[in-house]
Amino acid sequence: MAEKPAASRTPVRSRTPGTVIALLAALLVTVVLLVAGSPSPLRALRAFFGGPFSNIYYLGNMLDGAGLLLIAGLGVGLAFRAGVFNLGGDGQIYISGLVAAIVCLAIPEAPAAAGIVLATGSAVLVGALLAGVCGLFKYLWDTDELITSFLISAALVPTVSFLIAGPLRNQQSNLLTTVRIAERFRLLRILPPSNLNLALFAALLLAPAAYFLLYHTVRGYELRITGLNREFARYGGIAVGAYTVVPMAISGGLHGLTGAFAVLGTHHAAIEGFTFGLGWNAIAVALIGRNHPLLLVPAALVFAYMEAGSKAAMLHTEFSFELASIIQAVIFFMITAQVALPRLRPRLRRPETAA
Amino acid sequence: MQAPPRVQLRSITTYFPENDVTANDAVDMDIEAGTIHALVGENGAGKSTLMHVLSGFTASSAGRIMVDGRTVQLNAPADALTRGIVMVHQHPAYVPGFRVWENVLLGIECTGPAKLLDRSAAVTLIAQTAARYGVSIDPNARMQRLAASQIHFVALLGALLRRPRVLILDEPTAPCTEPEVALMFSLLRSLKSEGTAIVLITHKLKEVMEIADRVTVMRAGAVVGCMSLCDTSAAQIAALMIGEDCQVGDFDRRLVEALAGAPHGGNTNAGAVAGTGSSAAGTASARRSRSPHARDTTLELHKVTVYVGDLAVLDDISLSAQAGEVLGVTGIRENGLEFLEDVLSGSITPDRGVVLLDGKPVKRYSPRHFRHIGISYIPTDRILRGASMDSTVAENLILLHRKELQTGGVLRRKDVAAFAEELKQRYGITGVLHQPMKRLSGGNIQKVILSRELSGLRKVVVFSEPSWGLDLRSRDLMYSEMRALRDEGAVVILISADIDEVLGLSDRIAVMYRGRIAGLLQAEQRTRERIGEFMLGFKERDITALETRGSQDG
């Protein structure tokens, strides 16, 4: 006998099919670009779709990328769930990775476990501080955490690049990179010669852990309620201030962890620009996975697959680097436009249906 | 041959597979031009759903809609609008940052050259329409500054600009004060004389008797009666709404009589409701443990002053309430009731003065601290403050008990489900626990809020406009809960612009006028007339003596 309020008629037409449509649209545009932009369309198509599975090296690298995307995506999603936005993820990953590398280089003789824990811990701490401070500013002065986190990050990226290319540069290398970290601090590789390493397992453990936190604990309940309706949370005696600062700090911490894993597991050094937009792609992954920790797993895999596909197409055919970048941009654009727009203007939704 | 009715609904059936609910079961209804047709029934009887079908918001599973005798397909609100069917919702949606004129014109923008919004034309048009129907509203005011009743009037204006042939109003008078109700009714009468067919969904039988030409009664998704107003009585309508198969208690009957427009002598009304205190005692004893030390609880406001800019919206308010009494606070909207609500719930900090609980000043003004020291609160704004519409019903129910339903920080799923189910049964909430709150009807949303706020240990309970949108049975349940709380020794504060409600339930009544306590009336001196005089500011502040006497009595 429940009477349905008007708004329920169009519940954003349930977001799952929308996301699938966006993914399919992105794929379609990709195929068109591949066919139109490559002198040998069939080879390009085969490279794009089959490339990531063509050998262990590509497969391992794709899975490694998916693992990093997943951890950073969890960071984005947790903050989203609390109603705060961490837009500085890419910079947080970048500087945390550098911090992890510096720690490893400073204590080359330390025992393996101690070094890894210390490097990872410092990276997490740096990420958590950088994002947490934006939450704190919001709590204290009501500054927009979306802007502050973005600006802090935007200022850090060139600073980190300068440190890597300048004072910390490995003079023996042709690349802009720090010295490689000691063997013993490197995370165990799973599918050599690919970059895949133990970090993937950490990522796969973190997703259910985040799910448990959000949906089975009081803190998670309070976090979600705060994210959905701050006024209601405040009215119910939830410390909404804490849920502004802490989720931002956790989000930054997870980005810090991503940076540490990228250095200790994937690159073994802090290379200039090693994130390759990882922090931004994590936002797309969080949006595809609707900020649900378990849905983020397939979301990260799909995104990493499409990314690896465009790289493979570029390496194996005359497909240009620019076109590969365009494909990635298209994928990102389609998904964020479809999923983010209704989210970024929730207030406009109700009058549209009721007016 | 007579012209066909403006709207004919035939065998309308609305089934919601997601929660296996048939909201409308083969409903027939005729709506004639130039009549006011009341649609009444309990919460969840299917009234709003039926009208959502007619206005194109909800698709029916079966049935036929005819407008002027011709069958029409209404797949979207736009289809209904083109046929002149306009609905004003129970909680009208609006854009908070917009101004009145921007909201009114949403969807029917007047455009000048180059398709730009013509602001001055819009403002003039709205001012003219408002003046024609005697509504005073500033087209340039910001929406978030308006009182709930004004938001209804804005929505109504928006509807009128569309020149409706069929106007559907879902509980339009719920947030209105008596002068506003009078204004709205005169507006409806002039629309009726222009030939508009009007459907009025309401819980107030008094209003039905006053203004409607016909009435359709719904129960459990079906029409159980459709009469012309001259052939029926309020008692008959009430009996149809509640249903013969249900036990109608002594209280129900008295309440029905009271609501059906028994003479407003005030004291008779008060007597009728107050006389049922004994029936509440039964429930009280079952939950005696609720407030063990509350016998000596007092809540006091001492010279509380709140400014908005230079204006004192609460001006030197001193009030005290003892354990075991219901203190009613009434007044016309905009006279400080909403700020009193905010102070009593810890939402705002007074600029001067203090709130004292048991003689001690409260440490902090935050809802969290107020909850911590045992002050419970049912807010006027249910959608933004009282509920999280995108969370599930169960998640809304456990808000205050989340700490008791956990072990080591982990919520015990079974206990959560059992707790939510218990509240659902106890308050007769119609809805599915794991579905989003926004699926519930307005009355059911309030039941969720009430059941949550009234369960557990409470020293003080602040009710603000608690009965908006509630049906008779839920109101009865809430009133007896309120009295049970009082009898157990809790301090109950009832903030309401509804004089009858305040008269019927309160031991003492404070009347606010322009941010001050204009009068504080003891049981033996209160009448509707005296309250009215204080509300309108005819009398002021000859009451200080009475107040001191009042606290000595306590």
CSV table of C-alpha atoms in Angstrom, one decimal, chain A residues 116-328:
chain,number,residue,atom,x,y,z
A,116,ILE,CA,59.2,-2.0,3.3
A,117,VAL,CA,57.0,-1.2,6.3
A,118,LEU,CA,58.8,2.1,6.9
A,119,ALA,CA,58.7,3.1,3.2
A,120,THR,CA,55.1,2.2,2.8
A,121,GLY,CA,54.1,3.7,6.2
A,122,SER,CA,55.8,7.0,5.3
A,123,ALA,CA,54.1,7.1,1.9
A,124,VAL,CA,50.6,6.4,3.5
A,125,LEU,CA,51.2,9.0,6.1
A,126,VAL,CA,52.2,11.7,3.6
A,127,GLY,CA,49.1,10.9,1.5
A,128,ALA,CA,46.9,10.9,4.5
A,129,LEU,CA,48.3,14.3,5.7
A,130,LEU,CA,47.9,15.9,2.3
A,131,ALA,CA,44.3,14.9,1.9
A,132,GLY,CA,43.4,15.1,5.6
A,133,VAL,CA,44.5,18.7,5.8
A,134,CYS,CA,42.0,19.6,3.1
A,135,GLY,CA,39.3,17.9,5.1
A,136,LEU,CA,40.5,19.8,8.2
A,137,PHE,CA,40.3,23.1,6.3
A,138,LYS,CA,36.8,22.3,5.2
A,139,TYR,CA,35.8,21.5,8.8
A,140,LEU,CA,37.5,24.6,10.2
A,141,TRP,CA,36.7,27.2,7.5
A,142,ASP,CA,34.3,25.5,5.2
A,143,THR,CA,36.8,25.7,2.3
A,144,ASP,CA,35.9,23.5,-0.7
A,145,GLU,CA,37.9,20.3,-0.3
A,146,LEU,CA,37.6,19.6,-4.0
A,147,ILE,CA,39.5,22.8,-4.8
A,148,THR,CA,42.0,22.7,-2.0
A,149,SER,CA,43.0,19.1,-2.7
A,150,PHE,CA,43.3,19.8,-6.4
A,151,LEU,CA,45.4,22.9,-5.9
A,152,ILE,CA,47.7,21.4,-3.3
A,153,SER,CA,48.2,18.4,-5.6
A,154,ALA,CA,48.7,20.7,-8.7
A,155,ALA,CA,51.5,22.5,-6.8
A,156,LEU,CA,53.2,19.3,-5.7
A,157,VAL,CA,53.4,17.6,-9.1
A,158,PRO,CA,55.9,19.9,-10.7
A,159,THR,CA,57.8,20.1,-7.3
A,160,VAL,CA,58.2,16.3,-7.3
A,161,SER,CA,59.2,16.3,-10.9
A,162,PHE,CA,61.8,18.9,-10.2
A,163,LEU,CA,63.2,16.8,-7.3
A,164,ILE,CA,63.4,13.7,-9.5
A,165,ALA,CA,64.9,15.5,-12.4
A,166,GLY,CA,67.2,17.6,-10.2
A,167,PRO,CA,68.7,16.9,-6.8
A,168,LEU,CA,67.6,13.2,-6.6
A,169,ARG,CA,68.3,12.2,-10.2
A,170,ASN,CA,70.3,9.1,-11.0
A,171,GLN,CA,73.1,10.5,-13.1
A,172,GLN,CA,73.9,7.1,-14.6
A,173,SER,CA,70.4,6.7,-16.1
A,174,ASN,CA,69.2,8.1,-19.4
A,175,LEU,CA,65.7,8.4,-17.8
A,176,LEU,CA,64.6,11.1,-15.4
A,177,THR,CA,64.5,8.9,-12.4
A,178,THR,CA,65.9,8.4,-8.9
A,179,VAL,CA,68.4,5.6,-8.2
A,180,ARG,CA,66.7,2.2,-8.1
A,181,ILE,CA,65.9,0.9,-4.6
A,182,ALA,CA,67.7,-2.0,-3.1
A,183,GLU,CA,66.7,-5.5,-4.3
A,184,ARG,CA,65.5,-6.6,-0.9
A,185,PHE,CA,62.8,-3.8,-0.7
A,186,ARG,CA,61.2,-4.8,-4.0
A,187,LEU,CA,57.9,-6.6,-3.7
A,188,LEU,CA,57.9,-10.2,-5.0
A,189,ARG,CA,57.2,-10.5,-8.7
A,190,ILE,CA,54.4,-13.0,-9.6
A,191,LEU,CA,54.5,-13.3,-13.3
A,192,PRO,CA,58.0,-12.4,-14.5
A,193,PRO,CA,59.0,-10.7,-16.7
A,194,SER,CA,55.9,-8.6,-16.1
A,195,ASN,CA,55.6,-6.0,-13.4
A,196,LEU,CA,52.9,-8.0,-11.6
A,197,ASN,CA,53.7,-8.3,-7.9
A,198,LEU,CA,52.3,-8.9,-4.4
A,199,ALA,CA,50.6,-5.5,-4.4
A,200,LEU,CA,47.7,-7.1,-6.4
A,201,PHE,CA,46.9,-9.4,-3.5
A,202,ALA,CA,46.9,-6.4,-1.1
A,203,ALA,CA,44.5,-4.7,-3.5
A,204,LEU,CA,42.2,-7.7,-3.6
A,205,LEU,CA,42.2,-7.8,0.2
A,206,LEU,CA,41.5,-4.2,0.6
A,207,ALA,CA,38.3,-4.2,-1.5
A,208,PRO,CA,36.4,-6.6,0.8
A,209,ALA,CA,37.9,-4.9,3.8
A,210,ALA,CA,36.5,-1.6,2.6
A,211,TYR,CA,33.2,-3.2,1.9
A,212,PHE,CA,33.0,-4.6,5.4
A,213,LEU,CA,33.9,-1.2,6.8
A,214,LEU,CA,31.2,0.6,4.9
A,215,TYR,CA,28.4,-1.9,5.2
A,216,HIS,CA,28.9,-3.8,8.4
A,217,THR,CA,30.3,-1.4,10.9
A,218,VAL,CA,28.9,1.5,12.8
A,219,ARG,CA,31.6,3.8,11.5
A,220,GLY,CA,30.7,2.8,8.0
A,221,TYR,CA,27.1,3.4,8.6
A,222,GLU,CA,27.8,6.8,10.1
A,223,LEU,CA,30.0,7.6,7.1
A,224,ARG,CA,27.4,6.7,4.6
A,225,ILE,CA,24.6,8.5,6.4
A,226,THR,CA,26.9,11.6,6.5
A,227,GLY,CA,27.5,11.3,2.8
A,228,LEU,CA,23.9,11.0,1.9
A,229,ASN,CA,22.4,13.7,4.2
A,230,ARG,CA,24.7,15.8,6.4
A,231,GLU,CA,21.9,17.6,8.1
A,232,PHE,CA,20.2,14.3,9.0
A,233,ALA,CA,23.5,12.9,10.3
A,234,ARG,CA,24.1,16.0,12.4
A,235,TYR,CA,20.5,15.8,13.7
A,236,GLY,CA,21.2,12.1,14.7
A,237,GLY,CA,24.2,13.0,16.8
A,238,ILE,CA,26.8,11.8,14.3
A,239,ALA,CA,30.1,13.8,14.6
A,240,VAL,CA,29.9,15.1,11.0
A,241,GLY,CA,33.2,17.0,11.4
A,242,ALA,CA,35.1,13.8,12.0
A,243,TYR,CA,33.4,12.3,8.8
A,244,THR,CA,34.8,15.3,6.9
A,245,VAL,CA,38.4,14.9,8.0
A,246,VAL,CA,38.9,11.1,8.5
A,247,PRO,CA,37.5,9.9,5.1
A,248,MET,CA,39.7,12.5,3.4
A,249,ALA,CA,42.7,11.2,5.3
A,250,ILE,CA,41.9,7.6,4.5
A,251,SER,CA,41.5,8.5,0.9
A,252,GLY,CA,44.9,10.2,0.9
A,253,GLY,CA,46.3,7.2,2.8
A,254,LEU,CA,45.1,4.8,0.1
A,255,HIS,CA,46.6,7.0,-2.6
A,256,GLY,CA,49.8,7.0,-0.6
A,257,LEU,CA,49.7,3.3,-0.5
A,258,THR,CA,49.2,3.2,-4.3
A,259,GLY,CA,52.3,5.4,-4.7
A,260,ALA,CA,54.4,3.2,-2.5
A,261,PHE,CA,53.3,0.0,-4.4
A,262,ALA,CA,54.0,1.7,-7.7
A,263,VAL,CA,57.6,2.3,-6.6
A,264,LEU,CA,58.3,-0.8,-4.5
A,265,GLY,CA,56.4,-3.2,-6.8
A,266,THR,CA,56.1,-1.8,-10.3
A,267,HIS,CA,58.9,0.7,-11.1
A,268,HIS,CA,61.5,0.1,-8.3
A,269,ALA,CA,62.4,3.8,-8.6
A,270,ALA,CA,60.6,7.1,-8.6
A,271,ILE,CA,60.5,7.9,-12.4
A,272,GLU,CA,59.4,11.3,-13.6
A,273,GLY,CA,55.7,11.2,-14.2
A,274,PHE,CA,55.3,7.6,-13.2
A,275,THR,CA,51.6,7.9,-12.3
A,276,PHE,CA,50.6,8.4,-16.0
A,277,GLY,CA,47.3,9.9,-14.7
A,278,LEU,CA,46.7,7.0,-12.4
A,279,GLY,CA,45.0,9.2,-9.9
A,280,TRP,CA,42.6,10.6,-12.5
A,281,ASN,CA,41.8,7.2,-13.9
A,282,ALA,CA,41.0,6.0,-10.4
A,283,ILE,CA,38.2,8.6,-10.3
A,284,ALA,CA,36.8,7.1,-13.5
A,285,VAL,CA,37.1,3.6,-11.9
A,286,ALA,CA,35.3,4.8,-8.8
A,287,LEU,CA,32.5,6.2,-10.9
A,288,ILE,CA,32.2,3.0,-13.1
A,289,GLY,CA,32.0,1.0,-9.9
A,290,ARG,CA,29.5,3.4,-8.3
A,291,ASN,CA,31.8,3.8,-5.3
A,292,HIS,CA,30.9,0.3,-4.2
A,293,PRO,CA,34.1,-1.5,-3.0
A,294,LEU,CA,33.3,-4.8,-4.6
A,295,LEU,CA,32.1,-3.4,-7.9
A,296,LEU,CA,35.4,-1.5,-8.1
A,297,VAL,CA,37.2,-4.8,-8.8
A,298,PRO,CA,35.6,-5.4,-12.2
A,299,ALA,CA,35.7,-1.7,-12.9
A,300,ALA,CA,39.4,-1.5,-12.3
A,301,LEU,CA,39.9,-4.6,-14.5
A,302,VAL,CA,37.8,-3.2,-17.4
A,303,PHE,CA,39.6,0.1,-17.2
A,304,ALA,CA,43.0,-1.5,-17.1
A,305,TYR,CA,42.1,-3.7,-20.0
A,306,MET,CA,41.1,-0.8,-22.2
A,307,GLU,CA,44.2,1.1,-21.3
A,308,ALA,CA,46.4,-1.9,-22.0
A,309,GLY,CA,44.6,-2.5,-25.3
A,310,SER,CA,45.3,1.0,-26.6
A,311,LYS,CA,49.0,0.6,-25.6
A,312,ALA,CA,49.2,-2.7,-27.4
A,313,ALA,CA,47.6,-1.2,-30.5
A,314,MET,CA,50.1,1.6,-30.4
A,315,LEU,CA,53.1,-0.8,-30.0
A,316,HIS,CA,52.1,-3.3,-32.6
A,317,THR,CA,50.7,-1.2,-35.4
A,318,GLU,CA,51.2,2.1,-37.0
A,319,PHE,CA,48.6,3.4,-34.6
A,320,SER,CA,50.0,6.7,-33.3
A,321,PHE,CA,50.6,7.7,-29.7
A,322,GLU,CA,48.2,10.6,-30.1
A,323,LEU,CA,45.4,8.3,-31.2
A,324,ALA,CA,46.0,6.0,-28.3
A,325,SER,CA,45.8,9.0,-26.0
A,326,ILE,CA,42.6,10.1,-27.7
A,327,ILE,CA,41.1,6.7,-27.1
A,328,GLN,CA,41.9,6.9,-23.4
